[in-house]
Tab-separated table of C-alpha atoms and ligand atoms in Angstrom:
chain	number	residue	atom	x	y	z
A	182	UNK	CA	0.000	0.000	0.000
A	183	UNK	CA	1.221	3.141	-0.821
A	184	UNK	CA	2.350	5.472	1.960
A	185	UNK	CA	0.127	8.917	1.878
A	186	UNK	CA	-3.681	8.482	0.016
A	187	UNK	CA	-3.961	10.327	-3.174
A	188	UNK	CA	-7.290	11.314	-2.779
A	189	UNK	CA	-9.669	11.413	-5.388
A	190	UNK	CA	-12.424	14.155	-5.157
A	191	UNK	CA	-15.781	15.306	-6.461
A	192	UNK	CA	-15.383	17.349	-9.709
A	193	UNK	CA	-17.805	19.785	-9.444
A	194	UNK	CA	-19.479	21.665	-6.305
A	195	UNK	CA	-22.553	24.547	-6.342
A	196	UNK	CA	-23.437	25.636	-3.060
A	197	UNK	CA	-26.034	27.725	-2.350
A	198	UNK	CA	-29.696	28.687	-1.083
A	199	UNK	CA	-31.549	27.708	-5.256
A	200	UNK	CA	-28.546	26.183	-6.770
A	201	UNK	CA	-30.768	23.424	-7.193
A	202	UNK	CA	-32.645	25.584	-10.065
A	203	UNK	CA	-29.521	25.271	-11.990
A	204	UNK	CA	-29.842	21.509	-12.339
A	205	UNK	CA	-30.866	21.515	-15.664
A	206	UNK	CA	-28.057	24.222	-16.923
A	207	UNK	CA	-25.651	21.852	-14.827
A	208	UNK	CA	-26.720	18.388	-16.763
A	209	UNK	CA	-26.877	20.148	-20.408
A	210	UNK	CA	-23.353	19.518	-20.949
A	211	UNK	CA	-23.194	15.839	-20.162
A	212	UNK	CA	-26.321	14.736	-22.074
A	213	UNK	CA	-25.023	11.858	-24.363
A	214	UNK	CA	-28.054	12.136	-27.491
A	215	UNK	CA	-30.719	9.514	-27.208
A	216	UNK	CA	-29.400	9.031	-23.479
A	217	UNK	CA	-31.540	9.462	-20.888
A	218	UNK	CA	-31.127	10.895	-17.334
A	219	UNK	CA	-31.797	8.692	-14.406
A	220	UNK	CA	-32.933	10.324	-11.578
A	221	UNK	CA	-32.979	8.175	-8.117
A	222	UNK	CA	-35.237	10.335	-5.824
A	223	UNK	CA	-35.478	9.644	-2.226
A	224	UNK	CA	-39.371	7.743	-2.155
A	225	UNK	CA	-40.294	10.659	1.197
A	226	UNK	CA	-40.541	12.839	-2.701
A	227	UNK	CA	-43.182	11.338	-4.512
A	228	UNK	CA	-45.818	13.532	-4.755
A	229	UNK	CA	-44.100	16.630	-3.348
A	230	UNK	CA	-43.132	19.918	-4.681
A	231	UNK	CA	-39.501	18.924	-5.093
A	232	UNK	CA	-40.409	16.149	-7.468
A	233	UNK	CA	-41.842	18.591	-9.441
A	234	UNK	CA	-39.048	20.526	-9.997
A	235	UNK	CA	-36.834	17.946	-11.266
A	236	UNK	CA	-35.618	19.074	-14.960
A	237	UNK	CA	-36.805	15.842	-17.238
A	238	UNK	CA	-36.249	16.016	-20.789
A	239	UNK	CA	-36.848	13.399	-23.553
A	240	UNK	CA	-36.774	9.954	-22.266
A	241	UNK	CA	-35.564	10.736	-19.148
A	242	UNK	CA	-36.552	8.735	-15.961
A	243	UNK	CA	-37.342	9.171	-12.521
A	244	UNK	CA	-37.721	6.001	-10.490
A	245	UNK	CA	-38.593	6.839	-6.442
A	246	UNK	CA	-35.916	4.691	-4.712
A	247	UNK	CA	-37.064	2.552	-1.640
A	248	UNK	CA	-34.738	3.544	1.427
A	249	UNK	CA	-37.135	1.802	4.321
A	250	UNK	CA	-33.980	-0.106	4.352
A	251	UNK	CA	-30.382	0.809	3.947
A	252	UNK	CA	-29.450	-0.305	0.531
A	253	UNK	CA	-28.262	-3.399	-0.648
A	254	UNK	CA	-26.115	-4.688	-3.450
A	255	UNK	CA	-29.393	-6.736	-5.010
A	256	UNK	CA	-31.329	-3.302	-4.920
A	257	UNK	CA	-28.382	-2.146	-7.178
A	258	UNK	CA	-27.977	-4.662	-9.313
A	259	UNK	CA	-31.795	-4.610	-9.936
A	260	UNK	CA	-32.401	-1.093	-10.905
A	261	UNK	CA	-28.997	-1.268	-13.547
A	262	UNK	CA	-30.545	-4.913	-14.368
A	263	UNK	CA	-34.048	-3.204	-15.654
A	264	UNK	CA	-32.385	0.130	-16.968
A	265	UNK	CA	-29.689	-1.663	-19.257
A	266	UNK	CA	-32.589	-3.473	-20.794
A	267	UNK	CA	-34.506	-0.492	-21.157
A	268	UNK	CA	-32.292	1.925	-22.331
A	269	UNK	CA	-28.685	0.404	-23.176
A	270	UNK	CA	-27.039	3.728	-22.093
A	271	UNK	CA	-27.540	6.407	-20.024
A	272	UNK	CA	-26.210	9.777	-19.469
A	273	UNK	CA	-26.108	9.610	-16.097
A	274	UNK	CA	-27.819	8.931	-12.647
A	275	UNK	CA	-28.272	11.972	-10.274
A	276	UNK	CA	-29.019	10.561	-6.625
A	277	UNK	CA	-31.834	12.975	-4.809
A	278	UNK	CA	-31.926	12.511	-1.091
A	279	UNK	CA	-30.169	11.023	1.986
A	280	UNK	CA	-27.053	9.063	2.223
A	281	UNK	CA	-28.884	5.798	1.524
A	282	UNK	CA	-30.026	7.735	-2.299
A	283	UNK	CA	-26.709	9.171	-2.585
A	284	UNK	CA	-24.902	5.567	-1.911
A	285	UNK	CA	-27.713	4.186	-4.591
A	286	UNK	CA	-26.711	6.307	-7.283
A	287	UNK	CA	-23.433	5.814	-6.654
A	288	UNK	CA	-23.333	2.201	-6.816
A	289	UNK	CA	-25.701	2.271	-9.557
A	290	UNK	CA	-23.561	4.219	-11.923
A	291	UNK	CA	-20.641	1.906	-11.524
A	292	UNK	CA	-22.902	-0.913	-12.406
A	293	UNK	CA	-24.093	0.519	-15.627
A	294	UNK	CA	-20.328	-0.355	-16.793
A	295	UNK	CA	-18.828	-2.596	-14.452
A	296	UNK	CA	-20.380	-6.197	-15.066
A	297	UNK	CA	-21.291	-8.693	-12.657
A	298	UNK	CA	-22.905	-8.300	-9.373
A	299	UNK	CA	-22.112	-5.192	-7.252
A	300	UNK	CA	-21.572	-7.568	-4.092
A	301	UNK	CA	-18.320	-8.332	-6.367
A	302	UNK	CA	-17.084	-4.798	-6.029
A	303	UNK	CA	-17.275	-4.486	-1.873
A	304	UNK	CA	-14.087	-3.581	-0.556
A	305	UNK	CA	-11.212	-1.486	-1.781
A	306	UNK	CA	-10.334	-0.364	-5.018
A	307	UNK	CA	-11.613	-3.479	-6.718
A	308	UNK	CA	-14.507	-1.335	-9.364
A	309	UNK	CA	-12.544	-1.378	-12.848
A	310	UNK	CA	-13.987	0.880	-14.760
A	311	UNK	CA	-15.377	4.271	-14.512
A	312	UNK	CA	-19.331	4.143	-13.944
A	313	UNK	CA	-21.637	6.817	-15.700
A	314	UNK	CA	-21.990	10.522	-15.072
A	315	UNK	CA	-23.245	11.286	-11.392
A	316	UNK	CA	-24.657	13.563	-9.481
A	317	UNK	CA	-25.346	13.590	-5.537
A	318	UNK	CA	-27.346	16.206	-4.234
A	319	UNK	CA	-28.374	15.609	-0.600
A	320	UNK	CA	-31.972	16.266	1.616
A	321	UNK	CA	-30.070	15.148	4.777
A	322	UNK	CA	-26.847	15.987	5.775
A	323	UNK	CA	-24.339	14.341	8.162
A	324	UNK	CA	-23.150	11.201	6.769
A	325	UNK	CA	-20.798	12.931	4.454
A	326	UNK	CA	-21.592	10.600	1.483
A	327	UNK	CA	-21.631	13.690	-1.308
A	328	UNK	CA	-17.950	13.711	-0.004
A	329	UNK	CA	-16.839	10.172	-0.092
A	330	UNK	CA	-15.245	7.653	-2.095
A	331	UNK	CA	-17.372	5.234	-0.845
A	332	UNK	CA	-20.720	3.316	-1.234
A	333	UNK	CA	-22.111	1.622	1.783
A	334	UNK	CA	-23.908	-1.286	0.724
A	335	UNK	CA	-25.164	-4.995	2.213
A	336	UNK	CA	-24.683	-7.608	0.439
A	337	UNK	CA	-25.219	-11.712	1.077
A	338	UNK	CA	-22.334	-11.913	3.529
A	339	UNK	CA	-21.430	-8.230	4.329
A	340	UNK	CA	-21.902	-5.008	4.761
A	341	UNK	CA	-19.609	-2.525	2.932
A	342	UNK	CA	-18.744	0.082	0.693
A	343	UNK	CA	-17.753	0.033	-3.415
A	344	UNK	CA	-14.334	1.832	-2.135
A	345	UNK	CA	-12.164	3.209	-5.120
A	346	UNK	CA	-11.359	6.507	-7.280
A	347	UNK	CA	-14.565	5.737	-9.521
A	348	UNK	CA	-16.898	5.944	-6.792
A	349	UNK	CA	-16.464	10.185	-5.969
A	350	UNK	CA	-19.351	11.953	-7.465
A	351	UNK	CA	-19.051	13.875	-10.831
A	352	UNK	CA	-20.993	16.671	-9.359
A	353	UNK	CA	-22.911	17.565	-6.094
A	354	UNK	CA	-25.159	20.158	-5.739
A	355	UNK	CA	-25.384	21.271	-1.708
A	356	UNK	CA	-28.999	23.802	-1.861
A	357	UNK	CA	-29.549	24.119	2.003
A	358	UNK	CA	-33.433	24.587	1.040
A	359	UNK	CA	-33.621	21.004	-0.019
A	360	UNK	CA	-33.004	19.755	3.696
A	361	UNK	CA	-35.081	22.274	5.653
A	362	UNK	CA	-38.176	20.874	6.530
A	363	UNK	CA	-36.694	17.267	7.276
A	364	UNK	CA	-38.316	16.009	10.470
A	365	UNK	CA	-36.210	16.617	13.937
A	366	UNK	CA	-35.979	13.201	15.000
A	367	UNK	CA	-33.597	12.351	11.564
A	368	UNK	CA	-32.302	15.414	11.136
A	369	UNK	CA	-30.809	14.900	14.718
A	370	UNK	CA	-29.817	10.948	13.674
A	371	UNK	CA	-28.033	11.847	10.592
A	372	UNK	CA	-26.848	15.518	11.620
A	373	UNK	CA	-24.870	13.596	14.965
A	374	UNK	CA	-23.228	10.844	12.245
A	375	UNK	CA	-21.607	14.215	11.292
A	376	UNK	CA	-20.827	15.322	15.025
A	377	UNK	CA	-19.648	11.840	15.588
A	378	UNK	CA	-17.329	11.739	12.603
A	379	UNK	CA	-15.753	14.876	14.018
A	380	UNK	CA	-14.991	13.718	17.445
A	381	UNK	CA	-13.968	10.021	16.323
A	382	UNK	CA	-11.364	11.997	13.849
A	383	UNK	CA	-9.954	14.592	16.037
A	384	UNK	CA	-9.673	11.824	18.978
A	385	UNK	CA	-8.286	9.701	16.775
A	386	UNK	CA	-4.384	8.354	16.206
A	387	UNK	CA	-4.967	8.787	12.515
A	388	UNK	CA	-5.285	12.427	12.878
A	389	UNK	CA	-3.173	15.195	10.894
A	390	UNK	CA	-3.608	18.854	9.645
A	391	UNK	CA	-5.737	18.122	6.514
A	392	UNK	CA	-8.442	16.093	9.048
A	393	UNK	CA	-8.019	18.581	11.898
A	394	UNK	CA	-8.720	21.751	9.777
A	395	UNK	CA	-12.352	20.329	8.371
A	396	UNK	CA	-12.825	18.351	11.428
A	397	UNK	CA	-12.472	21.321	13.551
A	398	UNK	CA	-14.606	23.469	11.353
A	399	UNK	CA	-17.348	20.591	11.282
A	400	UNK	CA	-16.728	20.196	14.663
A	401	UNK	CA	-17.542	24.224	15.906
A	402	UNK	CA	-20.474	24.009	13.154
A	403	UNK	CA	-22.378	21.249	14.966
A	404	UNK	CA	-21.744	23.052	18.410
A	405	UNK	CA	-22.872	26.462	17.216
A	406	UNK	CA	-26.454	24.837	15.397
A	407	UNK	CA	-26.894	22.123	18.259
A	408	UNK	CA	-26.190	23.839	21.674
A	409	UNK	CA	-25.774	27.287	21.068
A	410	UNK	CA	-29.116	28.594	18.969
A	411	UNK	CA	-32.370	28.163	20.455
A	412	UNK	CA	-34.579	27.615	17.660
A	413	UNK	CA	-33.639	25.832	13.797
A	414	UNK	CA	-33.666	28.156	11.550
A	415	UNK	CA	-32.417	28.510	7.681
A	416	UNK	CA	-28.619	29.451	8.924
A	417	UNK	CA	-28.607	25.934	11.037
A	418	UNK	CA	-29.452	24.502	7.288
A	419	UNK	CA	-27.073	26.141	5.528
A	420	UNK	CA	-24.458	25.395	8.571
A	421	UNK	CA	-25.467	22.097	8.647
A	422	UNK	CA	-24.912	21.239	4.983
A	423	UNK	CA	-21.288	22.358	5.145
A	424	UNK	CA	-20.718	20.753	8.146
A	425	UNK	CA	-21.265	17.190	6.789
A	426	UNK	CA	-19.289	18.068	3.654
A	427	UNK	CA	-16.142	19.156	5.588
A	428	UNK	CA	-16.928	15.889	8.221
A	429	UNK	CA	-16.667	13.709	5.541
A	430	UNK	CA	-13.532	15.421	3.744
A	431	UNK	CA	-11.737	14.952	7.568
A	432	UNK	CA	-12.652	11.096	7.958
A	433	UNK	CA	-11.256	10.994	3.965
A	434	UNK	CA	-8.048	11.445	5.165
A	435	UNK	CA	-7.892	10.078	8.813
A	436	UNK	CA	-10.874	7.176	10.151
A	437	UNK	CA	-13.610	6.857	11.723
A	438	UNK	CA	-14.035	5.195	15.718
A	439	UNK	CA	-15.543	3.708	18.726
A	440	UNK	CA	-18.865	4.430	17.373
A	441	UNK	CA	-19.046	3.478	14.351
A	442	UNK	CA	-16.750	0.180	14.820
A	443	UNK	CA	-19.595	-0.509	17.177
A	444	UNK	CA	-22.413	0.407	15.377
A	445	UNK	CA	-21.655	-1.502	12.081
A	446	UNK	CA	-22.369	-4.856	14.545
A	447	UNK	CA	-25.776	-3.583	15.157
A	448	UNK	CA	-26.642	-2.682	11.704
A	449	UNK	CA	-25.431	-6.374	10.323
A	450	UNK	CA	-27.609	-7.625	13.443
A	451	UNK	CA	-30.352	-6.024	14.139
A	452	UNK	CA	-30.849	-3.547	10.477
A	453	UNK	CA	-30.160	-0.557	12.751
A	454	UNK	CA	-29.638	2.654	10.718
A	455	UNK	CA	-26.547	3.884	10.415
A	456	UNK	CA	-27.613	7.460	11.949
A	457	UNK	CA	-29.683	6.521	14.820
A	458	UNK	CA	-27.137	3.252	15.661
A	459	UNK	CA	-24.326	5.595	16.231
A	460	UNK	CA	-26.452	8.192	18.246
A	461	UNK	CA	-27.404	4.664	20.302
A	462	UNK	CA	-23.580	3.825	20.564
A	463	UNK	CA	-22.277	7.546	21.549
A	464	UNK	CA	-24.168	6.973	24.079
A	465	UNK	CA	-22.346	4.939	25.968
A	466	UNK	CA	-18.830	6.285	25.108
A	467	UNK	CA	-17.442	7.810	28.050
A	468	UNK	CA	-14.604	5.740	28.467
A	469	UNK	CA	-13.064	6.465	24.679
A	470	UNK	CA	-14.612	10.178	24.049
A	471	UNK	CA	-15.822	11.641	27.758
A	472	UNK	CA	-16.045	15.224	26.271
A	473	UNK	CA	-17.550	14.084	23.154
A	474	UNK	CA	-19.876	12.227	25.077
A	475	UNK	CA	-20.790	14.391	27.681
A	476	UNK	CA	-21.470	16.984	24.766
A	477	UNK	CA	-23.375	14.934	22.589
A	478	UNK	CA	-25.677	13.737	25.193
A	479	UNK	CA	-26.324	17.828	26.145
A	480	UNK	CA	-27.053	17.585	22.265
A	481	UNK	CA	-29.916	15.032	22.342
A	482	UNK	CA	-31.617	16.869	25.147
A	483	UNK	CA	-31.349	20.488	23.614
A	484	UNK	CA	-32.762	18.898	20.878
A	485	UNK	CA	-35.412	16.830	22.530
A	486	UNK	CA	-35.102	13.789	20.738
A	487	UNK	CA	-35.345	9.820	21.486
A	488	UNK	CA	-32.433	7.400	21.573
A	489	UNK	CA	-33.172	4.132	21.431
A	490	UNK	CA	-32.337	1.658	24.939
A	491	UNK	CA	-32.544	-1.694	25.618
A	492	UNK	CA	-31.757	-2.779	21.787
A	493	UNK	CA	-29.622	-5.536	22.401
A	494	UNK	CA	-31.662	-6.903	25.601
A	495	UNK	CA	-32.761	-10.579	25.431
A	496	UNK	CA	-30.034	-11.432	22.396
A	497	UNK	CA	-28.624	-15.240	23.082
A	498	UNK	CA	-24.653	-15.767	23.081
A	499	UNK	CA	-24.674	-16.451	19.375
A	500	UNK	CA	-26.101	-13.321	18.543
A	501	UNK	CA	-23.671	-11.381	20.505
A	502	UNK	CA	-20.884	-13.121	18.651
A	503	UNK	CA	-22.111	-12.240	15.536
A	504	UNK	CA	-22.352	-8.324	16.461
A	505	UNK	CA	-18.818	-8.546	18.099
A	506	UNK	CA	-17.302	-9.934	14.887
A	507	UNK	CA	-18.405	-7.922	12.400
A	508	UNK	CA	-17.325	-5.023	14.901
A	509	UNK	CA	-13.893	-6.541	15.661
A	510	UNK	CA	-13.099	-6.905	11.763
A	511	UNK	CA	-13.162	-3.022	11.280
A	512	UNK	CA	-9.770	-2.665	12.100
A	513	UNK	CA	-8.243	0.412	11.127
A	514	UNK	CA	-11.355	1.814	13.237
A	515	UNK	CA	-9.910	0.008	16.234
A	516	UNK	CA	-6.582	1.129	15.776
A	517	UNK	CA	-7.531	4.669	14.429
A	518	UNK	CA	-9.577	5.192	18.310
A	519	UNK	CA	-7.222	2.803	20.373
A	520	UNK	CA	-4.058	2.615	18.928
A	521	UNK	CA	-1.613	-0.139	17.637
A	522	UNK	CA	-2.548	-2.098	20.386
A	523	UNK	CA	-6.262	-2.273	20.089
A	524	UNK	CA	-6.525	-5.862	21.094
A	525	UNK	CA	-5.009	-5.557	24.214
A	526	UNK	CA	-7.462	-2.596	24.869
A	527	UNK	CA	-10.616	-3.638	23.200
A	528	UNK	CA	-10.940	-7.678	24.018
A	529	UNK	CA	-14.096	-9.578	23.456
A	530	UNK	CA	-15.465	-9.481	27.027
A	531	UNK	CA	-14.584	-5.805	26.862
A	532	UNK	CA	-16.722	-5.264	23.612
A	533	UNK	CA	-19.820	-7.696	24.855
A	534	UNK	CA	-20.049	-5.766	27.634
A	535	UNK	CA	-20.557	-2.542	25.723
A	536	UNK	CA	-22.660	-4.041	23.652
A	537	UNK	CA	-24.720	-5.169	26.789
A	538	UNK	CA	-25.537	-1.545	28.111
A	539	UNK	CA	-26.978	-0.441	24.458
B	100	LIG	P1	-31.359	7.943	4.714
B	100	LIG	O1	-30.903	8.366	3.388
B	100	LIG	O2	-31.281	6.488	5.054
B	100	LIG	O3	-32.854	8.468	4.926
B	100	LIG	C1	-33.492	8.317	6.194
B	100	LIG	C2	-34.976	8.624	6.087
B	100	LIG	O4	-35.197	10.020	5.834
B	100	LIG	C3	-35.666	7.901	4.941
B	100	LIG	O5	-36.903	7.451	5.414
B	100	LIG	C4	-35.864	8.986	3.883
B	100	LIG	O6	-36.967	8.703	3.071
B	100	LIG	C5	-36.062	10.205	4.719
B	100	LIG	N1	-35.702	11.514	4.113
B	100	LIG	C6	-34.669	11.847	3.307
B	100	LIG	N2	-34.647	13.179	3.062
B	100	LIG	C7	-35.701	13.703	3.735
B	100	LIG	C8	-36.218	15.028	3.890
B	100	LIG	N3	-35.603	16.100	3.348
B	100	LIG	N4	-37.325	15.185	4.630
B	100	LIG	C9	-37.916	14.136	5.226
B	100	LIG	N5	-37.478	12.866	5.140
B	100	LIG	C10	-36.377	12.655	4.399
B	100	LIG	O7	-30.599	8.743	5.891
B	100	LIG	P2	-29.128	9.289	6.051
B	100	LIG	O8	-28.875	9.318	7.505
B	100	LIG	O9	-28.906	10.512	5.264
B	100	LIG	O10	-28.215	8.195	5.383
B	100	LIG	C11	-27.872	6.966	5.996
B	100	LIG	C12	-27.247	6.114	4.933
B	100	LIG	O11	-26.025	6.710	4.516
B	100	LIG	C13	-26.915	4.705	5.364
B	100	LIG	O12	-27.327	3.825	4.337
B	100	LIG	C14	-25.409	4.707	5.485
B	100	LIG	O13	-24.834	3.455	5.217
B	100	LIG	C15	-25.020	5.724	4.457
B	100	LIG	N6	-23.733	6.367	4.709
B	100	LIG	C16	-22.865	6.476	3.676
B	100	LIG	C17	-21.649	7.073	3.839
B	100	LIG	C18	-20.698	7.172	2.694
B	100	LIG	O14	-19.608	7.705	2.860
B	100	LIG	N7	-21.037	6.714	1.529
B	100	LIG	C19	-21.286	7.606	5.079
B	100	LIG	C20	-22.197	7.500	6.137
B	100	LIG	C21	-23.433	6.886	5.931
B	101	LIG	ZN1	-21.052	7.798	9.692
């Protein structure tokens, strides 16, 4: 492995209050003739105004994507099943909603050239060939996936991301109006991934300038629209959106943590989602992040949400195993939050145990 990431980024970013009005200027230039645009559009869309504003042309489609559950490689391979039948080529997808919808259309473009099965494409660097044109533009922010150069997907035997230089968006389009009237309860799921990325980076032994100038930036834009204002308003939106972006460009160059190491066990277990798993995990943190913790947990009641307890109460032996391996395999999360020495620190007793309070 090569010593220092070369780190492949998104091509194109508008930012703005609108921007999303420019869509259709944006796309002009990469319409292939005859080609249509895909657009993947969060299903919480159908039948609202922001469907209607989507800029179809020609043969264009929109298909509403399903995100009840976090995506999965047969989902992918489905949709770019069905659309290389029906269309051959396409211009290009353009993912409309949360991180699940982002991850789609990301995975989804690779398969329109990569063949096989998606699920053959989990893990690092393995995609061959660049996918289609894509665009990400977000109606939750937090998990930092308009950023990443990942995909997070499940597939039969695990859950992870398409990880390579193909998988960066083409273009993303970050209109702080598109996330404002999201519902408190997941704004405050997927808006702590982002807090959470920023304390599990600047805690972290992975950490250097590049991660510790966005982290820190992230990290005072959470603070400022969580604790310090007293009511949401559109400057907690437009905070908010550029906080996940520069989260997720400060975990591209260090790791994630504790949290999410954690949390991945309960997702392959129980189909927790990634947002609300890690706000159940951060919970319990003091140990590995005590101000992080302290702060987030000032966080949840400012913002008078729910976390989940009791989630892992009644589970037999076997199904604690299961959560502590999938958790013990991310290992440069382990050794990003714990150091070299992780396993001394971090045994299986330790890590049932943990998993016991959630
Ligand atoms: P999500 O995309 O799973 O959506 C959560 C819910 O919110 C869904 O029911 C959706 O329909 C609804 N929703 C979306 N936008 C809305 C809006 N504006 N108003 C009301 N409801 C809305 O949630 P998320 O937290 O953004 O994303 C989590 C996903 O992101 C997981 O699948 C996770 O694996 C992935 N992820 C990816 C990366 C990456 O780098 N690729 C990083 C972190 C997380
Ligand atoms: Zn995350």
């Amino acid at each position: 492995m090569s010593k220092f990431r070369n780190f492949k980024m998104v091509d194109y970013v508008i930012y703005g209050r609108g921007s999303f009005n420019q869509l259709d200027e944006i796309l002009a230039s990469n319409r292939k003739a005859g080609a249509p645009m895909i657009f993947l559009v969060d299903h919480f869309f159908e039948g609202k105004p922001l469907a209607g504003r989507i800029p179809v042309q020609g043969n264009d489609k929109v298909i509403f994507t399903d995100v009840t559950y976090e995506p999965k490689t047969t989902y992918v391979d489905k949709i770019a099943g069905d659309l290389k039948q029906e269309f051959g080529v396409v211009s290009g997808i353009i993912g409309i909603g949360g991180g699940s919808t982002m991850d789609l259309a990301k995975a989804l473009s690779l398969m329109m050239t990569n063949p096989g099965s998606s699920a053959d494409y989990q893990g690092w660097d393995l995609v061959k060939f660049p996918g289609v044109y894509k665009a990400g533009i977000p109606t939750l922010s937090g998990t930092g996936a308009e950023v990443s150069r990942t995909t997070v997907l499940t597939g039969p035997t695990r859950k992870l991301g398409m990880n390579s230089d193909f998988t960066p968006f083409n273009q993303i389009v970050l209109d702080p109006e598109l996330i404002a009237n999201a519902p408190n309860n997941q704004r405050f799921y997927t808006g702590m991934d982002c807090y959470i990325h920023c304390i599990e980076s600047l805690q972290g032994t992975y950490l250097n300038e590049f991660s510790k100038s966005y982290g820190e930036k992230a990290l005072q834009l959470c603070q400022e629209i969580f604790l310090e204002k007293d009511t949401w308003d559109n400057e907690s939106d437009d905070k908010l959106m550029m906080a996940s972006y520069a989260g997720g460009m400060s975990i591209a160059y260090s790791q994630v943590g504790v949290a999410h190491a954690v949390s991945y066990g309960l997702s392959f277990l129980l189909g927790t989602k990634h947002g609300v798993g890690n706000c159940i995990v951060m919970s319990h943190l003091e140990e590995y992040y005590p101000e992080g913790t302290a702060e987030f947990k000032k966080m949840v009641e400012k913002s008078n949400v729910e976390i989940p307890e009791g989630i892992c109460k009644g589970l037999t032996d076997e199904q604690f195993d299961a959560m502590i391996n999938v958790s013990m395999g991310m290992k440069p999360l382990w050794e990003n939050a714990l150091g070299r020495d992780w396993e001394k620190i971090m045994t299986r007793e330790k890590l049932r145990g943990l998993y016991e309070k959630l």
